[in-house]
mmCIF file of C-alpha atoms in Angstrom:
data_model
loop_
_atom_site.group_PDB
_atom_site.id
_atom_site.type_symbol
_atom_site.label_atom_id
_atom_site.label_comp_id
_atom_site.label_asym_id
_atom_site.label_seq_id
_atom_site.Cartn_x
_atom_site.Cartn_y
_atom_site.Cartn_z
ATOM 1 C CA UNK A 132 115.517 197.574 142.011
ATOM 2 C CA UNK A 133 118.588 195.639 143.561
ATOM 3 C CA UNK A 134 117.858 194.798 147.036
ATOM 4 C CA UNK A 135 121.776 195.311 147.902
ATOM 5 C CA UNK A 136 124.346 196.531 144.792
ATOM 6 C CA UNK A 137 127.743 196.752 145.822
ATOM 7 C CA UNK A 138 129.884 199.118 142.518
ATOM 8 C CA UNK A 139 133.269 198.792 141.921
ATOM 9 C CA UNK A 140 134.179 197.989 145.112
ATOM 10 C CA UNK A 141 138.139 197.594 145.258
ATOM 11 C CA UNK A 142 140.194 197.196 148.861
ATOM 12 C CA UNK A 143 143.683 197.517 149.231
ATOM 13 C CA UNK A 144 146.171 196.976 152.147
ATOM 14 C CA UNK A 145 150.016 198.312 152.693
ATOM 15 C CA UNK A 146 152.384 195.461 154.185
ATOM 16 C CA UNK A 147 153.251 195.584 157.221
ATOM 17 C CA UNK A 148 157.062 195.492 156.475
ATOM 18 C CA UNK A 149 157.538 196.653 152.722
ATOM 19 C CA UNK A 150 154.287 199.003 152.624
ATOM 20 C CA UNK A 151 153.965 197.311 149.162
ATOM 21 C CA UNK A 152 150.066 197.159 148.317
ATOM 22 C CA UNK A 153 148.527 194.478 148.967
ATOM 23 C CA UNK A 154 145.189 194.187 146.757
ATOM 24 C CA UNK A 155 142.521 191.876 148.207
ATOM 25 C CA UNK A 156 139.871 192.677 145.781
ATOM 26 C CA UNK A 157 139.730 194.768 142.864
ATOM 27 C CA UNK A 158 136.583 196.400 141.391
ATOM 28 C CA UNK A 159 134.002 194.071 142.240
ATOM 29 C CA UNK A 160 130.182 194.513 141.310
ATOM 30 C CA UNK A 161 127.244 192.320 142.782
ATOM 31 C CA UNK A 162 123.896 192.998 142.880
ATOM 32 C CA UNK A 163 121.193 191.225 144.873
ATOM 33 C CA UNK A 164 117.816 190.604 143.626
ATOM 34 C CA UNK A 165 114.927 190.339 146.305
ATOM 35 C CA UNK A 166 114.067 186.718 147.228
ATOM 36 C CA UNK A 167 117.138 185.262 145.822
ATOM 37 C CA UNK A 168 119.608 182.635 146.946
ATOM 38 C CA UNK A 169 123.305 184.031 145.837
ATOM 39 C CA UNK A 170 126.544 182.229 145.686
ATOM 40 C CA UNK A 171 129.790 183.047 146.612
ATOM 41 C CA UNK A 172 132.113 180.765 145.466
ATOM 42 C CA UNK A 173 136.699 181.171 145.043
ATOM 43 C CA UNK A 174 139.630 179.560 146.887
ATOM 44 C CA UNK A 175 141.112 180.319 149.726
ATOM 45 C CA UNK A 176 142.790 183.309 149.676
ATOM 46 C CA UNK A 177 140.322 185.028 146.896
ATOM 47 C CA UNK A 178 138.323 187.740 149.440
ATOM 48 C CA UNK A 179 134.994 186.603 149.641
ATOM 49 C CA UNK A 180 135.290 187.624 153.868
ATOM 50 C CA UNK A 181 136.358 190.624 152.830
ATOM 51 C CA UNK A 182 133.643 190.969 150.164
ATOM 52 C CA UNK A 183 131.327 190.172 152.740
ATOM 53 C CA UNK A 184 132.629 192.470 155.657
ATOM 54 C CA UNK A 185 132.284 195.309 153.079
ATOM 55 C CA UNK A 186 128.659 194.587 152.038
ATOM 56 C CA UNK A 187 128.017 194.658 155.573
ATOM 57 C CA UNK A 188 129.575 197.714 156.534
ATOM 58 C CA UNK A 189 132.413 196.141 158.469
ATOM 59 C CA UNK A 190 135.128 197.351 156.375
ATOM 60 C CA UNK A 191 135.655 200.382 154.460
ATOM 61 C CA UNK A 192 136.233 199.828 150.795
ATOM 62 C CA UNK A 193 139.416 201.679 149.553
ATOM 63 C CA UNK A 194 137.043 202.348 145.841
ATOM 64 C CA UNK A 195 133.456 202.080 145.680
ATOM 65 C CA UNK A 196 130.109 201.544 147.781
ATOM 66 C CA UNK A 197 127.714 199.541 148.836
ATOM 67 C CA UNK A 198 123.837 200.479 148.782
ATOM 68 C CA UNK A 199 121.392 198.173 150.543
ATOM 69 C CA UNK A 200 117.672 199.563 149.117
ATOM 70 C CA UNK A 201 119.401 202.200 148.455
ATOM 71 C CA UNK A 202 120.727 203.163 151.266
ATOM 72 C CA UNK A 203 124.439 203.502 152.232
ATOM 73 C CA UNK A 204 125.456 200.145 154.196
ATOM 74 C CA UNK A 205 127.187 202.280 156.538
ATOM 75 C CA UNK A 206 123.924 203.658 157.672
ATOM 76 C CA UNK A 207 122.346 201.623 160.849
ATOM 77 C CA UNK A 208 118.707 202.148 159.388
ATOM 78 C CA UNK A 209 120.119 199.689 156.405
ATOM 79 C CA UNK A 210 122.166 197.543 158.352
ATOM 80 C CA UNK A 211 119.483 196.467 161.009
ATOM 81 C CA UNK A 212 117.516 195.068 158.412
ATOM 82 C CA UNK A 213 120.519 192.670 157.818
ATOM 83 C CA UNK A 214 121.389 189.992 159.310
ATOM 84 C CA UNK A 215 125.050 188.101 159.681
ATOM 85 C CA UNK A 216 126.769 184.377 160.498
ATOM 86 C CA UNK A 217 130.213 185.048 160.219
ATOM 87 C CA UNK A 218 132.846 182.222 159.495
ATOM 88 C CA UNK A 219 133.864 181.588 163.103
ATOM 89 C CA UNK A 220 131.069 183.103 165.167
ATOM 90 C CA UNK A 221 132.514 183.816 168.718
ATOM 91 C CA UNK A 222 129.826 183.700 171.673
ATOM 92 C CA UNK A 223 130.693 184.335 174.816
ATOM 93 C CA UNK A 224 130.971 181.342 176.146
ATOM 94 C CA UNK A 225 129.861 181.319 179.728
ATOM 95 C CA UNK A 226 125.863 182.247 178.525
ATOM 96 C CA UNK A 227 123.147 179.816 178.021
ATOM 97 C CA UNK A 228 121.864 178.698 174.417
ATOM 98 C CA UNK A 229 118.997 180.667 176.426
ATOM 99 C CA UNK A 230 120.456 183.376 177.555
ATOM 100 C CA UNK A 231 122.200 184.071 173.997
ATOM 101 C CA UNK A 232 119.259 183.762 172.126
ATOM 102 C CA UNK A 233 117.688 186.327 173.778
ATOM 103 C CA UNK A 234 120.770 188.793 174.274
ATOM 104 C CA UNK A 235 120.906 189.010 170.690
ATOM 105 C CA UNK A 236 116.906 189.331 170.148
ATOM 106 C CA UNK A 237 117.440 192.307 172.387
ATOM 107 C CA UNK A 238 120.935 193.878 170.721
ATOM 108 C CA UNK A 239 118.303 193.392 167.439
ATOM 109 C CA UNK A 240 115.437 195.451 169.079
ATOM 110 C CA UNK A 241 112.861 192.852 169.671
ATOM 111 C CA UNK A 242 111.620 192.970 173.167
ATOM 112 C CA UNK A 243 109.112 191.828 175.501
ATOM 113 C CA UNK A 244 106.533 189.025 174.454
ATOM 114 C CA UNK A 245 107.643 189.259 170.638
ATOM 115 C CA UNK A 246 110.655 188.102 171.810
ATOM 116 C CA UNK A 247 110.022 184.866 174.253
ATOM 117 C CA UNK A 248 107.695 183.930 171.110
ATOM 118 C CA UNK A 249 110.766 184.198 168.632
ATOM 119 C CA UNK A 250 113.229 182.501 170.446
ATOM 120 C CA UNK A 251 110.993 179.477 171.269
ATOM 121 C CA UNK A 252 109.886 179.689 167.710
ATOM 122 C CA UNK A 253 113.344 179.394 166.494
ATOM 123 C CA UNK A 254 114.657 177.183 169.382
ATOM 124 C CA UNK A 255 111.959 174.110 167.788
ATOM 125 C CA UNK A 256 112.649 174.929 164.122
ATOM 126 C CA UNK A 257 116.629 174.794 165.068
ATOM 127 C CA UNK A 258 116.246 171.788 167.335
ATOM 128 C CA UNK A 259 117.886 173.725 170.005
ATOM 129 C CA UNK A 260 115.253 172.492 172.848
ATOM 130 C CA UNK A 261 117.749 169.911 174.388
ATOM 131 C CA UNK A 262 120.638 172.715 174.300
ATOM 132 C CA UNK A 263 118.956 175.705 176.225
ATOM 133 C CA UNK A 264 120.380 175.051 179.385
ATOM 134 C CA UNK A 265 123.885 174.476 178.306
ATOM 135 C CA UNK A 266 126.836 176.716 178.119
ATOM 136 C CA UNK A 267 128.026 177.910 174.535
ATOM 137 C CA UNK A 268 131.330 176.187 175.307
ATOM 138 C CA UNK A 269 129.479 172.916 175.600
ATOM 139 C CA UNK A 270 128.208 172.887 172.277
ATOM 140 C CA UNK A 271 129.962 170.728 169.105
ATOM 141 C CA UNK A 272 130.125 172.585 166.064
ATOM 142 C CA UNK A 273 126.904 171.989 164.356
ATOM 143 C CA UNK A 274 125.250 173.376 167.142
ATOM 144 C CA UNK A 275 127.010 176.266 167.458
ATOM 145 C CA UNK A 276 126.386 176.980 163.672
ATOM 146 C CA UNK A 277 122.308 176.341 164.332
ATOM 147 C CA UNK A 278 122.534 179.367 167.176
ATOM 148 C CA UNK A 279 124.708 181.547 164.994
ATOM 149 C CA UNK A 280 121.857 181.180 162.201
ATOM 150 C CA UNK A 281 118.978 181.768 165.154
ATOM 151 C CA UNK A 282 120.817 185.095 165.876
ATOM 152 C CA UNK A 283 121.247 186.018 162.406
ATOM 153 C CA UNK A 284 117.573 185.782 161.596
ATOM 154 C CA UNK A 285 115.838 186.387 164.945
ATOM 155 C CA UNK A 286 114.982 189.683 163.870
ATOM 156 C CA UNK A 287 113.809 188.619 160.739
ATOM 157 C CA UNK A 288 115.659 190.416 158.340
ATOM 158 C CA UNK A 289 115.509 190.909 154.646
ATOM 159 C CA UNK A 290 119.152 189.937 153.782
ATOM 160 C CA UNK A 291 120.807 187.405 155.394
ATOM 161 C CA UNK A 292 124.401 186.996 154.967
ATOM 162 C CA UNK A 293 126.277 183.834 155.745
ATOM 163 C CA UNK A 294 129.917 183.083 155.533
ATOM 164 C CA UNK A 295 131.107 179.874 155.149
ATOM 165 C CA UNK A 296 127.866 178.206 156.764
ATOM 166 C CA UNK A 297 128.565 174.653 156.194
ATOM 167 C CA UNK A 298 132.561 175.201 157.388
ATOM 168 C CA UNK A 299 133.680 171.997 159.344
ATOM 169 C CA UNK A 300 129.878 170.582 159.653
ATOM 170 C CA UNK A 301 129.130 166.528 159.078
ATOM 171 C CA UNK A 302 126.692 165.683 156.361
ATOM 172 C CA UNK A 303 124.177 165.750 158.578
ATOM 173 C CA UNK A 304 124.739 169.198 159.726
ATOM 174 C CA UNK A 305 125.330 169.997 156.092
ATOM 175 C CA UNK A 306 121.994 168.561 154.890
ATOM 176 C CA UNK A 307 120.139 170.588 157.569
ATOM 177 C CA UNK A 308 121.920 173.682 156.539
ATOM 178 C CA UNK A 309 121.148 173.169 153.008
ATOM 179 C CA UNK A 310 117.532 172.760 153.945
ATOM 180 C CA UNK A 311 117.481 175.825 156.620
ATOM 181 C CA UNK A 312 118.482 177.904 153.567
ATOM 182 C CA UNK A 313 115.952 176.844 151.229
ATOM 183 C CA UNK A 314 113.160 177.495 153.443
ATOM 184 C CA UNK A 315 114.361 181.326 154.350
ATOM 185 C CA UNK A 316 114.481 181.696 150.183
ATOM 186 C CA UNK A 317 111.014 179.832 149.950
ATOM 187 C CA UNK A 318 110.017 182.649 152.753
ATOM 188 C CA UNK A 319 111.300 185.558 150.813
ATOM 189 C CA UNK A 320 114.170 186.184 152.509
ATOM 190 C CA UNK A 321 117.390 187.224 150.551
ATOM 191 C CA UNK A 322 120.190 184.922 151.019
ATOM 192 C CA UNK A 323 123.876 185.454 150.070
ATOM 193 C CA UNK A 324 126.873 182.894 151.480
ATOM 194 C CA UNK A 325 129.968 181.645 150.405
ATOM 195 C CA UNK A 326 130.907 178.115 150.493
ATOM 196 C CA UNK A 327 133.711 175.876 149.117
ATOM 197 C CA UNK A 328 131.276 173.110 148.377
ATOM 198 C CA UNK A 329 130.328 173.204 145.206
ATOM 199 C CA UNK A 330 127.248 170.827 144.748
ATOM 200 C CA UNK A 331 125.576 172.345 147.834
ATOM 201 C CA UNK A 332 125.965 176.123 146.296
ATOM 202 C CA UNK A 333 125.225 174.812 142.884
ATOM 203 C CA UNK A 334 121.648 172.871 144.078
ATOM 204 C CA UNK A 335 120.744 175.822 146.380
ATOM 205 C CA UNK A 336 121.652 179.007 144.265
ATOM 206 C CA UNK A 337 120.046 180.957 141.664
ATOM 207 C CA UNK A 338 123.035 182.882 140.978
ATOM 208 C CA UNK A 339 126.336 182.564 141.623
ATOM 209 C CA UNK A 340 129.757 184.753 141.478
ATOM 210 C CA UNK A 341 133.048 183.422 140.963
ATOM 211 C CA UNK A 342 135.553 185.013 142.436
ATOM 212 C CA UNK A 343 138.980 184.558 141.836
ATOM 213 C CA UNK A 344 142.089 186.883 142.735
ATOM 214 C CA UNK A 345 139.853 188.925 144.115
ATOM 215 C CA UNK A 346 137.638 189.702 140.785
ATOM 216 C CA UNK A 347 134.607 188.342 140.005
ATOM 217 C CA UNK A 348 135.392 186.697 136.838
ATOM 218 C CA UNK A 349 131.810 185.371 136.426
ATOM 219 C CA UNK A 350 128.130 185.572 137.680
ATOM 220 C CA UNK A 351 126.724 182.302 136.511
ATOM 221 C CA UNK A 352 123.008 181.912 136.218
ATOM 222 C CA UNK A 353 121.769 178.652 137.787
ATOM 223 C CA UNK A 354 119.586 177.095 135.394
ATOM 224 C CA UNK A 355 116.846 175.315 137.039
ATOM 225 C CA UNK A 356 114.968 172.239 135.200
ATOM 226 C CA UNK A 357 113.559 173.285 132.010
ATOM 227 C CA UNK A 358 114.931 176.525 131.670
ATOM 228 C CA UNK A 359 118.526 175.838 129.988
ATOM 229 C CA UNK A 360 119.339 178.593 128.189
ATOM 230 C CA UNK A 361 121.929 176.718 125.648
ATOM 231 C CA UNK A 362 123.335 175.846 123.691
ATOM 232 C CA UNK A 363 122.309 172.135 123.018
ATOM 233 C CA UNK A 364 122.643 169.521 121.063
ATOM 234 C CA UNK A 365 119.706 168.319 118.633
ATOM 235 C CA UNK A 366 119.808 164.670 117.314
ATOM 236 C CA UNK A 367 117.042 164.367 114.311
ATOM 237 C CA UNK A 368 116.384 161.550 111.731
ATOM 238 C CA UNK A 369 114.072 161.478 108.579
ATOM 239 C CA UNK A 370 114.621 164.799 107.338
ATOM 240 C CA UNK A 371 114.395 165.631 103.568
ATOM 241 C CA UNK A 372 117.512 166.994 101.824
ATOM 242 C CA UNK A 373 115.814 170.185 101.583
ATOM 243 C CA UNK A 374 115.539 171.211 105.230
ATOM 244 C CA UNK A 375 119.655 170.683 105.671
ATOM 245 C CA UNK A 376 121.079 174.006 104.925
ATOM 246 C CA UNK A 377 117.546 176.014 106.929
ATOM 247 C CA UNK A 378 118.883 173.946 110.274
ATOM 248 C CA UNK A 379 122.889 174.704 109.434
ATOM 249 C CA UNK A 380 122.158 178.177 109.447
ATOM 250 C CA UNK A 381 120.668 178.097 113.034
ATOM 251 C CA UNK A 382 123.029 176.064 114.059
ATOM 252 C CA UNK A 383 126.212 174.024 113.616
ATOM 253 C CA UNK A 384 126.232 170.753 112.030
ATOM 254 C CA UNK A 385 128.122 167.944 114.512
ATOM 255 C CA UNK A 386 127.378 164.626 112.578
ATOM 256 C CA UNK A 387 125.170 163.370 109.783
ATOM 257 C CA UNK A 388 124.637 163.367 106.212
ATOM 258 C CA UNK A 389 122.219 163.594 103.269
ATOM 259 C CA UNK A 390 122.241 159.736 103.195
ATOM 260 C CA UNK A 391 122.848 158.894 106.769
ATOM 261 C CA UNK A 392 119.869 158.096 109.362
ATOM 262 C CA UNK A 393 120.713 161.078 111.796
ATOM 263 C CA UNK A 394 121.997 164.342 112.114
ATOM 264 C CA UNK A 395 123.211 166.173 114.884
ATOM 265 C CA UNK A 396 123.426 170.111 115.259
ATOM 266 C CA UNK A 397 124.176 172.262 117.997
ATOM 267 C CA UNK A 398 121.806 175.146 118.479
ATOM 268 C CA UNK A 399 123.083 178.250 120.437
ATOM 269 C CA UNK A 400 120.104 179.019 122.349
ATOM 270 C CA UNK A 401 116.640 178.217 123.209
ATOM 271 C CA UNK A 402 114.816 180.138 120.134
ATOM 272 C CA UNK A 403 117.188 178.699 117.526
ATOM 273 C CA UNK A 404 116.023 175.285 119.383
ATOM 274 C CA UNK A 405 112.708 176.174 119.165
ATOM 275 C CA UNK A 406 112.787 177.328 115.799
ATOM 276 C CA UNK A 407 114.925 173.954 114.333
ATOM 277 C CA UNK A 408 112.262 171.792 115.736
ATOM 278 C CA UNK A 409 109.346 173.692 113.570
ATOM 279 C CA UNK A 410 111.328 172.949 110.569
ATOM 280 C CA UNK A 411 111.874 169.518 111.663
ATOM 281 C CA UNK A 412 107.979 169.171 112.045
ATOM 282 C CA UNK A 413 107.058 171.000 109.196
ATOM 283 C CA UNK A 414 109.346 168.520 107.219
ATOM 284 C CA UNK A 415 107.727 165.372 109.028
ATOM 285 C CA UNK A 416 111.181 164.501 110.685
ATOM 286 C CA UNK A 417 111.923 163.285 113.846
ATOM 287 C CA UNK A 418 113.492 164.745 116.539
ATOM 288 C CA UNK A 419 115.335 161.710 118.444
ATOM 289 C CA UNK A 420 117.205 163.820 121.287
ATOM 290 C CA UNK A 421 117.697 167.606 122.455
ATOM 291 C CA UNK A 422 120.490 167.299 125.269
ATOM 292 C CA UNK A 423 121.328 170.922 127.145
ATOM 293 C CA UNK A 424 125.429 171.681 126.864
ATOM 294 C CA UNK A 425 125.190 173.532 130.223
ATOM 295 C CA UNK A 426 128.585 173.630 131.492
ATOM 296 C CA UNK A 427 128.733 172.387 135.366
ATOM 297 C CA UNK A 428 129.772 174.923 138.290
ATOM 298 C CA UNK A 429 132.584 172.923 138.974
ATOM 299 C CA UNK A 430 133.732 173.235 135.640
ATOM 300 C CA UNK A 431 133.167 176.934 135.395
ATOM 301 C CA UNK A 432 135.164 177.227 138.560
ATOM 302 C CA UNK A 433 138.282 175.349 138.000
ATOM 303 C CA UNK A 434 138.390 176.773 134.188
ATOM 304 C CA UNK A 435 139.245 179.645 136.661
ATOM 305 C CA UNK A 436 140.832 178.405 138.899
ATOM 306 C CA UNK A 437 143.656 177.044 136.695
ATOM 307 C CA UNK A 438 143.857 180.144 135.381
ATOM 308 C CA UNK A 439 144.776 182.438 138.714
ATOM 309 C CA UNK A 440 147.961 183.695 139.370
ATOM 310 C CA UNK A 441 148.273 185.696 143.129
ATOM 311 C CA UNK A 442 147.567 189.137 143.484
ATOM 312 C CA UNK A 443 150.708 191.443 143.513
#
């Protein structure tokens, strides 16, 4: 069962002016698995804050619904076990690292001792022990971004959701985000954000949506080492005439010939593969090469891209 599913969800806007319709996202479908890292990737302009303001409740979707364990998101039940680090995270400013911390541990329902022992818990693993004292308006943007996390999970949800975490951070502060996020998903926790950077969602996710226009044109399975899923590209040598046409049917022939040293096919998935190399073996050939034909993120994405025109 999906931990949260959000169905055809759809939101539209009148102009302020012309009362045209404005339509910020259009029949969009995601649904989270337990324990997974998800991906939100599109330009600017393509409504992945508003596709994350209506998962959370935050907006009401002109179509659809969201259910999170199948729940209604509008419910506070199902939102509580949520937690939230919006874009631009305002704090007010005159509190303590301190003093926030805890405010939110107590807006969250965690009280008492449970709650001194979370915030100092989170205050070492955040490296916000030299920061407690100071202001919110004192802190530079990385640090900022580490408290808006701590509040997000100091309740220790099941979902997390994080909008544009790594948003104006250095590569240091982008590293440690990147690693702060692996560790909630090696934890169990659920993780969903949106990002514009590409290699960080692409190394961290095991699925992401593309979202473009405001559609998701494409939920892209992250394949992890060893798990390709195809096609790829086969390179064998020392095969008898006979075995030719049994490997062009699983696949199609890129290169080669009856008298040449190698041949190259390209299988369409992993049990063609599977199956061309036990006719290669069974024929005592070689195989000299099996190379995956994985298309990257970034080439999923600006295939795309190119491809948008603006939403009427």
């Amino acid at each position: 069962m999906a931990l949260l599913e959000a169905v055809g969800l759809s939101k539209h806007y009148r102009h302020n002016w012309t009362l045209r319709p404005i339509r910020v996202l259009e029949d969009v479908s995601i649904s989270l698995r337990p324990g997974e890292v998800f991906g939100l990737i599109g330009p600017n302009g393509a409504g992945k804050t508003t596709t994350v303001k209506l998962m959370l409740g935050l907006l009401r979707p002109s179509r659809g619904q969201v259910l999170f364990d199948g729940l209604p998101v509008t419910l506070p039940r199902a939102r509580s076990r949520m937690g939230f680090l919006p874009e631009q995270p305002y704090f007010y400013d005159y509190l303590t690292v301190d003093e926030t911390l805890h405010f939110y541990a107590q807006l969250a329902g965690v009280a008492g001792a449970e709650r001194r022992r979370r915030v100092a818990a989170l205050v070492e693993r955040l490296q916000l022990g030299p920061f407690l004292r100071r202001t919110m308006r004192q802190l530079s943007k990385g640090n900022l971004q580490r408290v808006g996390i701590a509040q997000a999970i100091i309740h220790r949800p099941q979902l997390a959701i994080l909008d544009e975490p790594m948003s104006g951070l250095d590569p240091t502060g982008r590293k440690e985000m990147r690693d702060l996020i692996a560790e909630l998903h090696d934890e169990g926790m659920t993780v969903i954000f949106s990002s514009h950077i590409l290699p960080d969602t692409e190394a961290l996710c095991d699925r992401v949506a593309i979202l473009v226009a405001g559609r998701v044109r494409e939920v892209v399975e992250m394949a992890r080492s060893g798990e390709a899923a195809g096609p790829f590209a086969l390179t064998a040598s020392a095969l008898p005439a006979a075995v030719l046409p049994q490997l062009q049917q699983l696949g199609h022939q890129l290169g080669g010939s009856a008298s040449g040293p190698q041949w190259s096919f390209r299988l369409p998935d992993r049990p063609a593969l599977q199956r061309a190399v036990a006719l290669i073996a069974a024929a005592n050939g070689f195989v000299e090469s099996i190379t995956p034909e994985q298309p990257s993120l970034e080439e999923r994405y600006l295939a795309y891209v190119g491809d948008a025109t603006p939403s009427p």
